[in-house]
Each structure stands twice: as C-alpha cells, then as structure tokens.
PDB file of C-alpha atoms in Angstrom:
ATOM      1  CA  MET A 259     112.746   7.834 -69.964  1.00  0.00           C
ATOM      2  CA  LYS A 260     111.237   5.111 -71.446  1.00  0.00           C
ATOM      3  CA  LYS A 261     107.811   5.364 -69.367  1.00  0.00           C
ATOM      4  CA  ARG A 262     107.630   8.944 -70.645  1.00  0.00           C
ATOM      5  CA  ILE A 263     107.604   8.157 -74.119  1.00  0.00           C
ATOM      6  CA  THR A 264     104.994   5.492 -73.557  1.00  0.00           C
ATOM      7  CA  ALA A 265     102.627   7.872 -71.990  1.00  0.00           C
ATOM      8  CA  ALA A 266     103.242  10.447 -74.637  1.00  0.00           C
ATOM      9  CA  ARG A 267     102.303   7.982 -77.416  1.00  0.00           C
ATOM     10  CA  SER A 268      99.288   6.957 -75.561  1.00  0.00           C
ATOM     11  CA  GLY A 269      98.373  10.577 -75.042  1.00  0.00           C
ATOM     12  CA  LEU A 270      98.711  10.894 -79.034  1.00  0.00           C
ATOM     13  CA  THR A 271      96.736   7.840 -79.661  1.00  0.00           C
ATOM     14  CA  LEU A 272      93.728   8.976 -77.471  1.00  0.00           C
ATOM     15  CA  GLY A 273      94.019  12.449 -79.067  1.00  0.00           C
ATOM     16  CA  ALA A 274      93.693  10.972 -82.454  1.00  0.00           C
ATOM     17  CA  LEU A 275      90.952   8.722 -81.423  1.00  0.00           C
ATOM     18  CA  LEU A 276      88.857  11.847 -79.808  1.00  0.00           C
ATOM     19  CA  LEU A 277      89.607  13.551 -83.112  1.00  0.00           C
ATOM     20  CA  ALA A 278      88.257  10.975 -85.088  1.00  0.00           C
ATOM     21  CA  MET A 279      84.992  10.727 -82.871  1.00  0.00           C
ATOM     22  CA  ALA A 280      84.549  14.502 -82.994  1.00  0.00           C
ATOM     23  CA  SER A 281      84.732  14.862 -86.864  1.00  0.00           C
ATOM     24  CA  GLY A 282      82.261  11.946 -87.042  1.00  0.00           C
ATOM     25  CA  ALA A 283      79.866  13.652 -85.061  1.00  0.00           C
ATOM     26  CA  CYS A 284      79.628  16.662 -87.390  1.00  0.00           C
ATOM     27  CA  GLY A 285      77.637  15.144 -89.802  1.00  0.00           C
ATOM     28  CA  ASP A 286      80.111  13.126 -92.082  1.00  0.00           C
ATOM     29  CA  ASP A 287      78.699  10.139 -90.924  1.00  0.00           C
ATOM     30  CA  PRO A 288      77.084   8.290 -93.745  1.00  0.00           C
ATOM     31  CA  VAL A 289      74.577   6.376 -91.792  1.00  0.00           C
ATOM     32  CA  THR A 290      70.981   7.264 -92.776  1.00  0.00           C
ATOM     33  CA  PRO A 291      68.218   7.283 -89.934  1.00  0.00           C
ATOM     34  CA  THR A 292      65.367   4.765 -90.385  1.00  0.00           C
ATOM     35  CA  PRO A 293      61.853   6.493 -90.760  1.00  0.00           C
ATOM     36  CA  THR A 294      59.443   5.829 -88.012  1.00  0.00           C
ATOM     37  CA  PRO A 295      56.354   4.294 -89.449  1.00  0.00           C
ATOM     38  CA  THR A 296      53.223   6.576 -88.919  1.00  0.00           C
ATOM     39  CA  ALA A 297      49.941   5.174 -87.595  1.00  0.00           C
ATOM     40  CA  PRO A 298      47.168   5.075 -89.824  1.00  0.00           C
ATOM     41  CA  THR A 299      44.294   7.877 -89.749  1.00  0.00           C
ATOM     42  CA  LEU A 300      40.698   7.308 -89.060  1.00  0.00           C
ATOM     43  CA  SER A 301      40.070   9.187 -92.400  1.00  0.00           C
ATOM     44  CA  THR A 302      42.311   6.040 -94.166  1.00  0.00           C
ATOM     45  CA  ILE A 303      40.353   3.611 -92.151  1.00  0.00           C
ATOM     46  CA  GLN A 304      36.959   4.909 -92.949  1.00  0.00           C
ATOM     47  CA  ALA A 305      37.844   5.021 -96.685  1.00  0.00           C
ATOM     48  CA  GLN A 306      39.498   1.689 -96.979  1.00  0.00           C
ATOM     49  CA  ILE A 307      37.475  -0.187 -94.544  1.00  0.00           C
ATOM     50  CA  PHE A 308      34.416   1.256 -93.213  1.00  0.00           C
ATOM     51  CA  ASP A 309      33.080   2.648 -96.198  1.00  0.00           C
ATOM     52  CA  VAL A 310      33.806  -0.554 -98.137  1.00  0.00           C
ATOM     53  CA  SER A 311      33.082  -3.281 -95.519  1.00  0.00           C
ATOM     54  CA  CYS A 312      30.802  -1.837 -92.879  1.00  0.00           C
ATOM     55  CA  THR A 313      28.379   0.744 -93.771  1.00  0.00           C
ATOM     56  CA  SER A 314      26.225  -1.553 -95.321  1.00  0.00           C
ATOM     57  CA  CYS A 315      24.822  -2.525 -91.897  1.00  0.00           C
ATOM     58  CA  HIS A 316      26.319  -0.123 -89.465  1.00  0.00           C
ATOM     59  CA  THR A 317      24.812   3.271 -90.673  1.00  0.00           C
ATOM     60  CA  ASP A 318      21.935   5.317 -90.106  1.00  0.00           C
ATOM     61  CA  VAL A 319      21.083   6.198 -93.842  1.00  0.00           C
ATOM     62  CA  GLY A 320      17.552   4.727 -94.459  1.00  0.00           C
ATOM     63  CA  ARG A 321      17.817   2.366 -91.369  1.00  0.00           C
ATOM     64  CA  ASN A 322      18.814   1.903 -87.666  1.00  0.00           C
ATOM     65  CA  PRO A 323      22.410   1.122 -87.461  1.00  0.00           C
ATOM     66  CA  SER A 324      23.043  -2.595 -86.254  1.00  0.00           C
ATOM     67  CA  ALA A 325      23.848  -2.839 -82.860  1.00  0.00           C
ATOM     68  CA  GLY A 326      23.364   0.880 -82.519  1.00  0.00           C
ATOM     69  CA  LEU A 327      26.859   1.289 -84.347  1.00  0.00           C
ATOM     70  CA  ASN A 328      27.062   3.976 -87.024  1.00  0.00           C
ATOM     71  CA  LEU A 329      30.381   3.812 -88.701  1.00  0.00           C
ATOM     72  CA  LYS A 330      29.370   6.378 -91.556  1.00  0.00           C
ATOM     73  CA  SER A 331      32.052   9.087 -92.205  1.00  0.00           C
ATOM     74  CA  GLY A 332      31.514  11.922 -89.668  1.00  0.00           C
ATOM     75  CA  SER A 333      29.948   9.563 -86.999  1.00  0.00           C
ATOM     76  CA  ALA A 334      32.318   6.610 -86.520  1.00  0.00           C
ATOM     77  CA  PHE A 335      34.842   8.278 -83.949  1.00  0.00           C
ATOM     78  CA  SER A 336      31.926   9.321 -81.559  1.00  0.00           C
ATOM     79  CA  ASN A 337      30.399   5.857 -82.024  1.00  0.00           C
ATOM     80  CA  LEU A 338      33.991   4.019 -81.277  1.00  0.00           C
ATOM     81  CA  VAL A 339      36.014   5.407 -79.003  1.00  0.00           C
ATOM     82  CA  GLY A 340      35.448   5.091 -75.409  1.00  0.00           C
ATOM     83  CA  VAL A 341      31.752   3.765 -76.178  1.00  0.00           C
ATOM     84  CA  ALA A 342      30.646   0.714 -74.475  1.00  0.00           C
ATOM     85  CA  SER A 343      29.351  -2.192 -76.597  1.00  0.00           C
ATOM     86  CA  SER A 344      25.644  -2.620 -76.863  1.00  0.00           C
ATOM     87  CA  ASN A 345      25.623  -6.342 -77.200  1.00  0.00           C
ATOM     88  CA  SER A 346      28.648  -7.329 -74.795  1.00  0.00           C
ATOM     89  CA  PRO A 347      28.379  -5.987 -71.163  1.00  0.00           C
ATOM     90  CA  GLY A 348      31.590  -4.234 -69.893  1.00  0.00           C
ATOM     91  CA  ALA A 349      33.320  -4.343 -73.506  1.00  0.00           C
ATOM     92  CA  VAL A 350      34.367  -1.037 -74.843  1.00  0.00           C
ATOM     93  CA  ARG A 351      34.254  -0.662 -78.502  1.00  0.00           C
ATOM     94  CA  VAL A 352      37.639   1.231 -78.772  1.00  0.00           C
ATOM     95  CA  ILE A 353      39.936   1.665 -76.094  1.00  0.00           C
ATOM     96  CA  ALA A 354      42.456   4.447 -77.005  1.00  0.00           C
ATOM     97  CA  GLY A 355      45.972   2.742 -76.910  1.00  0.00           C
ATOM     98  CA  ASN A 356      44.650  -0.749 -75.923  1.00  0.00           C
ATOM     99  CA  ALA A 357      44.027  -2.732 -79.143  1.00  0.00           C
ATOM    100  CA  ASN A 358      43.914  -6.148 -77.548  1.00  0.00           C
ATOM    101  CA  ASN A 359      41.066  -5.011 -75.241  1.00  0.00           C
ATOM    102  CA  SER A 360      38.913  -2.865 -77.832  1.00  0.00           C
ATOM    103  CA  TYR A 361      35.792  -4.988 -78.789  1.00  0.00           C
ATOM    104  CA  LEU A 362      36.171  -3.533 -82.366  1.00  0.00           C
ATOM    105  CA  VAL A 363      39.308  -5.708 -82.848  1.00  0.00           C
ATOM    106  CA  GLN A 364      37.679  -8.752 -81.206  1.00  0.00           C
ATOM    107  CA  LYS A 365      34.963  -8.875 -83.327  1.00  0.00           C
ATOM    108  CA  VAL A 366      36.969  -8.404 -86.594  1.00  0.00           C
ATOM    109  CA  GLU A 367      39.174 -10.982 -85.630  1.00  0.00           C
ATOM    110  CA  GLY A 368      36.531 -13.443 -84.587  1.00  0.00           C
ATOM    111  CA  ALA A 369      38.103 -13.737 -80.890  1.00  0.00           C
ATOM    112  CA  PRO A 370      36.472 -16.133 -78.606  1.00  0.00           C
ATOM    113  CA  GLY A 371      33.773 -14.682 -76.559  1.00  0.00           C
ATOM    114  CA  ILE A 372      32.380 -12.195 -78.447  1.00  0.00           C
ATOM    115  CA  VAL A 373      28.816 -11.936 -78.838  1.00  0.00           C
ATOM    116  CA  GLY A 374      27.252 -12.887 -82.289  1.00  0.00           C
ATOM    117  CA  LEU A 375      29.274 -13.265 -85.210  1.00  0.00           C
ATOM    118  CA  ARG A 376      32.609 -12.268 -86.463  1.00  0.00           C
ATOM    119  CA  MET A 377      32.359  -8.900 -88.639  1.00  0.00           C
ATOM    120  CA  PRO A 378      32.076  -8.258 -91.086  1.00  0.00           C
ATOM    121  CA  ARG A 379      28.817 -10.383 -90.934  1.00  0.00           C
ATOM    122  CA  ASN A 380      28.650 -11.278 -94.698  1.00  0.00           C
ATOM    123  CA  GLY A 381      32.284 -12.764 -94.623  1.00  0.00           C
ATOM    124  CA  PRO A 382      34.247 -14.871 -95.536  1.00  0.00           C
ATOM    125  CA  PRO A 383      36.072 -13.287 -96.735  1.00  0.00           C
ATOM    126  CA  PHE A 384      36.732 -11.135 -93.865  1.00  0.00           C
ATOM    127  CA  LEU A 385      38.985  -8.128 -93.332  1.00  0.00           C
ATOM    128  CA  SER A 386      42.833  -8.915 -94.229  1.00  0.00           C
ATOM    129  CA  ASP A 387      45.516  -9.062 -91.921  1.00  0.00           C
ATOM    130  CA  ALA A 388      46.498  -5.873 -93.159  1.00  0.00           C
ATOM    131  CA  GLN A 389      43.225  -4.137 -92.500  1.00  0.00           C
ATOM    132  CA  ILE A 390      43.105  -5.606 -89.066  1.00  0.00           C
ATOM    133  CA  ARG A 391      46.679  -4.336 -88.391  1.00  0.00           C
ATOM    134  CA  MET A 392      45.555  -0.602 -89.639  1.00  0.00           C
ATOM    135  CA  ILE A 393      42.777  -0.855 -87.279  1.00  0.00           C
ATOM    136  CA  ARG A 394      45.014  -2.209 -84.505  1.00  0.00           C
ATOM    137  CA  ASP A 395      47.642   0.347 -85.255  1.00  0.00           C
ATOM    138  CA  TRP A 396      45.242   3.393 -84.997  1.00  0.00           C
ATOM    139  CA  ILE A 397      43.869   2.157 -81.783  1.00  0.00           C
ATOM    140  CA  THR A 398      47.527   1.809 -80.389  1.00  0.00           C
ATOM    141  CA  ALA A 399      48.481   5.081 -81.400  1.00  0.00           C
ATOM    142  CA  GLY A 400      45.606   6.598 -79.443  1.00  0.00           C
ATOM    143  CA  ALA A 401      42.620   6.314 -81.770  1.00  0.00           C
ATOM    144  CA  LEU A 402      42.927   9.856 -82.851  1.00  0.00           C
ATOM    145  CA  ASN A 403      39.823  11.653 -84.476  1.00  0.00           C
ATOM    146  CA  ASN A 404      42.153  12.322 -87.614  1.00  0.00           C
TER     147      ASN A 404
END
C-alpha cells in the first residue's frame, strides 16, 4: 500500500510541474527578448563615412577618381563589391561576407601588406574604430546595395 501512495504522490508532483511549465509557455513569462542589432546600410556608410572622408579623392567630379575608385553616392557599390583592386594584384575591394579579406578594410585599418598609404590619405586622424566597425559589419552582413 505504501508503494501506491508514493507513486500517486509522484504522479501529482509531475502533473503539477507539467502544468506550471505549460502555463509559462503561454506568454506569462516576463522575459523580454533581446533585439538583434541590424547591420549598417550602404546609405549610412555613404553619408557618414564616404561623403565626409573619402570623396575628396575618390570621385569623378572634376577629376579622375584616385586608384579608379569612385565612392560618390550612386557609384560606390559598383566600384567596391566584387571589384579587384587596381593597386594590389589579387586583392578584392569588398568581398561580401568577408570583411577580413576585403581590401577596403585592410586599407582603412592600415594592415601590413597594403600598397600605398593607409586611408584616408590625409590622416591622421584616420577613421574611428566605430566607423571601421560600421564598414566591417556592412561587409559581414553581405555588403548589400541598400
């Protein structure tokens, strides 16, 4: 008889536990989901970085763009993504999804092995860590034309 009472109590305990778990799954849980940060857009990078720090040299307005790289609004994407560097054989300016091997990142970080100077050429100051992170995040997210 004692075994039956223990089994019955175990069944009640398990049932209460399952009921508590099921009620928590109905939206009563106060846990707030953490928002996923979104990657910066090319438009944001254009306005905050290229237009401010790059287009004095990398534009076709009144001149030939330095290194053949036109970073003017409306031209930047087609001059960056999947395009070979004109100064560094084998390097690609932006490899969508791969910031570390994108030559643009290497140039703005001043990585060893770049051809010429760290960009922007008129630095220091160079791009801030936050600006470089913005470019890296855009490339890592797929370097979309947005």
